[in-house]
């Protein structure tokens, strides 16, 4: 009985560690708040290559590392879609990037991405980080993991890193909408109050 309890406890700990990224994890690697994010060129589900520099009229970006196969990412799909509908016309479009190794997660391959985007009616680019070069630059560790960038004279500056909101399980029970609060602050030329939060999701598969 004690052995079963220990095994169960170990599994609970493993799942918890997998799902949550602490603030120190976020800030120890990849971009920090205030860093300038380098541009990229990644293939979209329509076959075209997409870069941040393509968006001449953008004031910034909501960059979301996400995928098809992670239940956390799936739980947030409608909310990500909602972010794009709310903010794209205001200058902050969503740019979704699938970072997983498709040999490990074949359900995240390009054809699956196309199918998922069509099923859900995605209105934002859904790009593949095929070489797995971009997500390490950002320091993303989870799906979903969000980075809000603001266009400044020196480039696309990181203003927020972390989760979309404070309740992945129930959109109706959300108390704090981290991404919306951050973008609203930037649109009103105000300081982002909460700049970093824990990214909750599945670990990126390498």
mmCIF file of C-alpha atoms in Angstrom:
data_model
loop_
_atom_site.group_PDB
_atom_site.id
_atom_site.type_symbol
_atom_site.label_atom_id
_atom_site.label_comp_id
_atom_site.label_asym_id
_atom_site.label_seq_id
_atom_site.Cartn_x
_atom_site.Cartn_y
_atom_site.Cartn_z
ATOM 1 C CA UNK A 1 0.000 0.000 0.000
ATOM 2 C CA UNK A 2 2.837 2.377 0.899
ATOM 3 C CA UNK A 3 4.579 1.569 -2.387
ATOM 4 C CA UNK A 4 1.414 2.375 -4.357
ATOM 5 C CA UNK A 5 1.085 5.664 -2.478
ATOM 6 C CA UNK A 6 4.711 6.589 -3.312
ATOM 7 C CA UNK A 7 4.218 5.808 -6.999
ATOM 8 C CA UNK A 8 0.999 7.843 -7.075
ATOM 9 C CA UNK A 9 2.686 10.744 -5.325
ATOM 10 C CA UNK A 10 5.587 10.628 -7.793
ATOM 11 C CA UNK A 11 3.178 10.751 -10.728
ATOM 12 C CA UNK A 12 1.342 13.741 -9.251
ATOM 13 C CA UNK A 13 4.634 15.572 -8.787
ATOM 14 C CA UNK A 14 5.738 14.732 -12.332
ATOM 15 C CA UNK A 15 2.484 16.004 -13.843
ATOM 16 C CA UNK A 16 2.617 19.167 -11.781
ATOM 17 C CA UNK A 17 6.210 19.910 -12.799
ATOM 18 C CA UNK A 18 5.349 19.265 -16.448
ATOM 19 C CA UNK A 19 2.386 21.617 -16.395
ATOM 20 C CA UNK A 20 3.852 24.591 -14.555
ATOM 21 C CA UNK A 21 6.816 26.778 -15.398
ATOM 22 C CA UNK A 22 8.021 28.922 -12.535
ATOM 23 C CA UNK A 23 8.923 32.553 -13.017
ATOM 24 C CA UNK A 24 12.606 31.701 -12.597
ATOM 25 C CA UNK A 25 12.329 29.202 -15.451
ATOM 26 C CA UNK A 26 10.942 31.921 -17.662
ATOM 27 C CA UNK A 27 13.623 34.479 -16.904
ATOM 28 C CA UNK A 28 16.681 32.199 -16.858
ATOM 29 C CA UNK A 29 16.718 31.521 -20.601
ATOM 30 C CA UNK A 30 15.480 33.163 -23.752
ATOM 31 C CA UNK A 31 14.126 36.682 -23.921
ATOM 32 C CA UNK A 32 13.660 38.859 -20.867
ATOM 33 C CA UNK A 33 11.267 41.753 -20.482
ATOM 34 C CA UNK A 34 12.728 44.676 -22.433
ATOM 35 C CA UNK A 35 14.708 42.513 -24.862
ATOM 36 C CA UNK A 36 14.353 43.040 -28.593
ATOM 37 C CA UNK A 37 13.027 39.941 -30.348
ATOM 38 C CA UNK A 38 14.720 39.055 -33.615
ATOM 39 C CA UNK A 39 12.525 38.487 -36.643
ATOM 40 C CA UNK A 40 11.877 35.056 -38.119
ATOM 41 C CA UNK A 41 10.607 33.518 -41.326
ATOM 42 C CA UNK A 42 8.406 30.454 -40.823
ATOM 43 C CA UNK A 43 6.010 28.526 -43.033
ATOM 44 C CA UNK A 44 2.324 29.179 -42.533
ATOM 45 C CA UNK A 45 -0.438 26.620 -43.101
ATOM 46 C CA UNK A 46 -1.158 28.285 -46.468
ATOM 47 C CA UNK A 47 2.379 27.480 -47.642
ATOM 48 C CA UNK A 48 3.571 31.085 -47.478
ATOM 49 C CA UNK A 49 6.526 32.239 -45.406
ATOM 50 C CA UNK A 50 5.622 34.703 -42.680
ATOM 51 C CA UNK A 51 7.792 37.241 -40.849
ATOM 52 C CA UNK A 52 6.994 39.922 -38.303
ATOM 53 C CA UNK A 53 8.370 42.435 -40.778
ATOM 54 C CA UNK A 54 5.448 41.591 -43.088
ATOM 55 C CA UNK A 55 3.127 43.511 -40.760
ATOM 56 C CA UNK A 56 3.849 47.125 -41.637
ATOM 57 C CA UNK A 57 0.832 48.505 -39.781
ATOM 58 C CA UNK A 58 1.203 46.423 -36.616
ATOM 59 C CA UNK A 59 1.889 48.146 -33.300
ATOM 60 C CA UNK A 60 3.052 44.859 -31.852
ATOM 61 C CA UNK A 61 2.303 41.159 -31.719
ATOM 62 C CA UNK A 62 0.771 38.474 -29.530
ATOM 63 C CA UNK A 63 3.122 35.565 -30.210
ATOM 64 C CA UNK A 64 1.677 32.273 -28.977
ATOM 65 C CA UNK A 65 3.621 29.011 -28.996
ATOM 66 C CA UNK A 66 0.919 26.359 -29.274
ATOM 67 C CA UNK A 67 0.060 23.035 -30.906
ATOM 68 C CA UNK A 68 -2.728 20.592 -31.787
ATOM 69 C CA UNK A 69 -1.996 17.803 -29.352
ATOM 70 C CA UNK A 70 -1.611 19.438 -25.938
ATOM 71 C CA UNK A 71 -4.888 19.529 -23.953
ATOM 72 C CA UNK A 72 -3.876 22.858 -22.411
ATOM 73 C CA UNK A 73 -3.326 24.360 -25.860
ATOM 74 C CA UNK A 74 -6.636 22.928 -27.082
ATOM 75 C CA UNK A 75 -8.417 24.407 -24.058
ATOM 76 C CA UNK A 76 -7.105 27.833 -25.020
ATOM 77 C CA UNK A 77 -7.813 27.706 -28.780
ATOM 78 C CA UNK A 78 -11.041 29.683 -28.630
ATOM 79 C CA UNK A 79 -9.457 32.258 -26.336
ATOM 80 C CA UNK A 80 -6.499 32.679 -28.702
ATOM 81 C CA UNK A 81 -8.972 33.137 -31.533
ATOM 82 C CA UNK A 82 -10.773 35.709 -29.406
ATOM 83 C CA UNK A 83 -7.545 37.612 -28.791
ATOM 84 C CA UNK A 84 -6.920 37.914 -32.521
ATOM 85 C CA UNK A 85 -10.475 39.064 -33.204
ATOM 86 C CA UNK A 86 -10.230 41.668 -30.459
ATOM 87 C CA UNK A 87 -6.754 43.019 -31.094
ATOM 88 C CA UNK A 88 -5.679 42.378 -34.703
ATOM 89 C CA UNK A 89 -7.544 45.423 -35.990
ATOM 90 C CA UNK A 90 -6.115 47.467 -33.113
ATOM 91 C CA UNK A 91 -2.575 46.624 -34.207
ATOM 92 C CA UNK A 92 -1.753 43.545 -32.131
ATOM 93 C CA UNK A 93 -2.367 40.427 -34.247
ATOM 94 C CA UNK A 94 -1.870 36.900 -32.945
ATOM 95 C CA UNK A 95 1.029 34.979 -34.468
ATOM 96 C CA UNK A 96 0.746 31.302 -33.505
ATOM 97 C CA UNK A 97 3.821 29.074 -33.748
ATOM 98 C CA UNK A 98 3.872 25.280 -33.450
ATOM 99 C CA UNK A 99 7.245 24.383 -31.847
ATOM 100 C CA UNK A 100 7.063 20.610 -31.332
ATOM 101 C CA UNK A 101 9.213 17.946 -33.006
ATOM 102 C CA UNK A 102 6.690 16.251 -35.307
ATOM 103 C CA UNK A 103 8.614 12.974 -35.147
ATOM 104 C CA UNK A 104 7.737 12.889 -31.461
ATOM 105 C CA UNK A 105 4.270 14.389 -31.976
ATOM 106 C CA UNK A 106 3.055 13.459 -35.486
ATOM 107 C CA UNK A 107 -0.331 14.922 -34.599
ATOM 108 C CA UNK A 108 1.333 18.325 -34.891
ATOM 109 C CA UNK A 109 2.532 17.941 -38.471
ATOM 110 C CA UNK A 110 1.655 20.506 -41.124
ATOM 111 C CA UNK A 111 -1.328 18.589 -42.502
ATOM 112 C CA UNK A 112 -2.738 18.229 -38.997
ATOM 113 C CA UNK A 113 -2.163 21.937 -38.410
ATOM 114 C CA UNK A 114 -4.066 22.774 -41.597
ATOM 115 C CA UNK A 115 -6.934 20.524 -40.585
ATOM 116 C CA UNK A 116 -7.126 21.949 -37.082
ATOM 117 C CA UNK A 117 -7.027 25.532 -38.318
ATOM 118 C CA UNK A 118 -9.837 24.837 -40.768
ATOM 119 C CA UNK A 119 -11.953 23.068 -38.138
ATOM 120 C CA UNK A 120 -11.548 25.902 -35.657
ATOM 121 C CA UNK A 121 -11.683 28.721 -38.189
ATOM 122 C CA UNK A 122 -8.373 30.251 -37.177
ATOM 123 C CA UNK A 123 -8.081 33.839 -38.377
ATOM 124 C CA UNK A 124 -4.382 34.151 -37.542
ATOM 125 C CA UNK A 125 -1.186 32.678 -39.020
ATOM 126 C CA UNK A 126 -0.357 29.216 -37.711
ATOM 127 C CA UNK A 127 3.355 28.735 -38.346
ATOM 128 C CA UNK A 128 5.645 25.750 -37.943
ATOM 129 C CA UNK A 129 9.006 26.116 -36.214
ATOM 130 C CA UNK A 130 10.268 23.235 -38.328
ATOM 131 C CA UNK A 131 13.907 23.579 -37.343
ATOM 132 C CA UNK A 132 13.016 24.254 -33.711
ATOM 133 C CA UNK A 133 15.190 27.362 -33.882
ATOM 134 C CA UNK A 134 12.730 30.049 -32.805
ATOM 135 C CA UNK A 135 11.167 28.803 -29.584
ATOM 136 C CA UNK A 136 14.578 28.485 -27.813
ATOM 137 C CA UNK A 137 15.365 32.096 -28.749
ATOM 138 C CA UNK A 138 12.196 33.164 -27.002
ATOM 139 C CA UNK A 139 12.738 30.788 -24.110
ATOM 140 C CA UNK A 140 9.349 29.134 -24.574
ATOM 141 C CA UNK A 141 8.972 25.890 -22.646
ATOM 142 C CA UNK A 142 5.239 25.171 -22.809
ATOM 143 C CA UNK A 143 2.265 25.068 -25.114
ATOM 144 C CA UNK A 144 0.731 27.551 -24.805
ATOM 145 C CA UNK A 145 3.387 30.134 -23.945
ATOM 146 C CA UNK A 146 2.758 33.787 -24.812
ATOM 147 C CA UNK A 147 5.081 36.679 -25.641
ATOM 148 C CA UNK A 148 3.689 40.149 -26.238
ATOM 149 C CA UNK A 149 5.903 42.354 -28.384
ATOM 150 C CA UNK A 150 5.608 46.083 -28.948
ATOM 151 C CA UNK A 151 7.067 47.790 -32.001
ATOM 152 C CA UNK A 152 9.541 50.469 -31.021
ATOM 153 C CA UNK A 153 12.270 52.298 -32.880
ATOM 154 C CA UNK A 154 14.830 49.718 -31.786
ATOM 155 C CA UNK A 155 12.652 46.753 -32.786
ATOM 156 C CA UNK A 156 10.006 44.426 -31.368
ATOM 157 C CA UNK A 157 10.405 44.750 -27.610
ATOM 158 C CA UNK A 158 9.196 42.035 -25.230
ATOM 159 C CA UNK A 159 6.584 43.462 -22.848
ATOM 160 C CA UNK A 160 4.944 40.354 -21.383
ATOM 161 C CA UNK A 161 5.813 36.662 -21.003
ATOM 162 C CA UNK A 162 3.641 33.860 -19.663
ATOM 163 C CA UNK A 163 0.078 32.581 -19.556
ATOM 164 C CA UNK A 164 -3.017 33.854 -21.331
ATOM 165 C CA UNK A 165 -5.055 34.104 -18.141
ATOM 166 C CA UNK A 166 -5.385 32.547 -14.684
ATOM 167 C CA UNK A 167 -7.734 29.636 -15.445
ATOM 168 C CA UNK A 168 -6.971 27.181 -18.240
ATOM 169 C CA UNK A 169 -9.805 24.888 -17.192
ATOM 170 C CA UNK A 170 -12.726 27.301 -17.417
ATOM 171 C CA UNK A 171 -12.807 30.473 -19.490
ATOM 172 C CA UNK A 172 -15.891 31.640 -17.605
ATOM 173 C CA UNK A 173 -14.060 31.412 -14.273
ATOM 174 C CA UNK A 174 -11.100 33.581 -15.321
ATOM 175 C CA UNK A 175 -10.386 36.393 -12.870
ATOM 176 C CA UNK A 176 -7.306 37.951 -14.462
ATOM 177 C CA UNK A 177 -6.783 38.171 -18.217
ATOM 178 C CA UNK A 178 -3.031 38.665 -18.343
ATOM 179 C CA UNK A 179 -2.684 39.076 -22.093
ATOM 180 C CA UNK A 180 -5.691 41.351 -22.503
ATOM 181 C CA UNK A 181 -4.599 43.517 -19.588
ATOM 182 C CA UNK A 182 -1.102 43.824 -21.046
ATOM 183 C CA UNK A 183 -2.244 44.710 -24.557
ATOM 184 C CA UNK A 184 -4.838 47.160 -23.235
ATOM 185 C CA UNK A 185 -2.107 48.879 -21.236
ATOM 186 C CA UNK A 186 0.144 49.155 -24.279
ATOM 187 C CA UNK A 187 -2.696 50.509 -26.418
ATOM 188 C CA UNK A 188 -3.252 53.199 -23.793
ATOM 189 C CA UNK A 189 0.466 54.032 -23.534
ATOM 190 C CA UNK A 190 0.611 52.681 -20.002
ATOM 191 C CA UNK A 191 3.072 50.401 -18.244
ATOM 192 C CA UNK A 192 2.172 46.717 -18.213
ATOM 193 C CA UNK A 193 1.514 45.951 -14.546
ATOM 194 C CA UNK A 194 1.941 42.169 -14.631
ATOM 195 C CA UNK A 195 4.885 41.507 -16.927
ATOM 196 C CA UNK A 196 5.513 37.809 -16.218
ATOM 197 C CA UNK A 197 3.382 34.885 -15.110
ATOM 198 C CA UNK A 198 3.696 31.117 -14.973
ATOM 199 C CA UNK A 199 3.247 29.424 -18.333
ATOM 200 C CA UNK A 200 0.850 26.510 -17.897
ATOM 201 C CA UNK A 201 0.824 23.724 -20.464
ATOM 202 C CA UNK A 202 2.592 20.741 -21.960
ATOM 203 C CA UNK A 203 6.350 20.747 -22.353
ATOM 204 C CA UNK A 204 7.620 21.461 -25.857
ATOM 205 C CA UNK A 205 8.700 18.194 -27.485
ATOM 206 C CA UNK A 206 12.254 18.104 -28.859
#
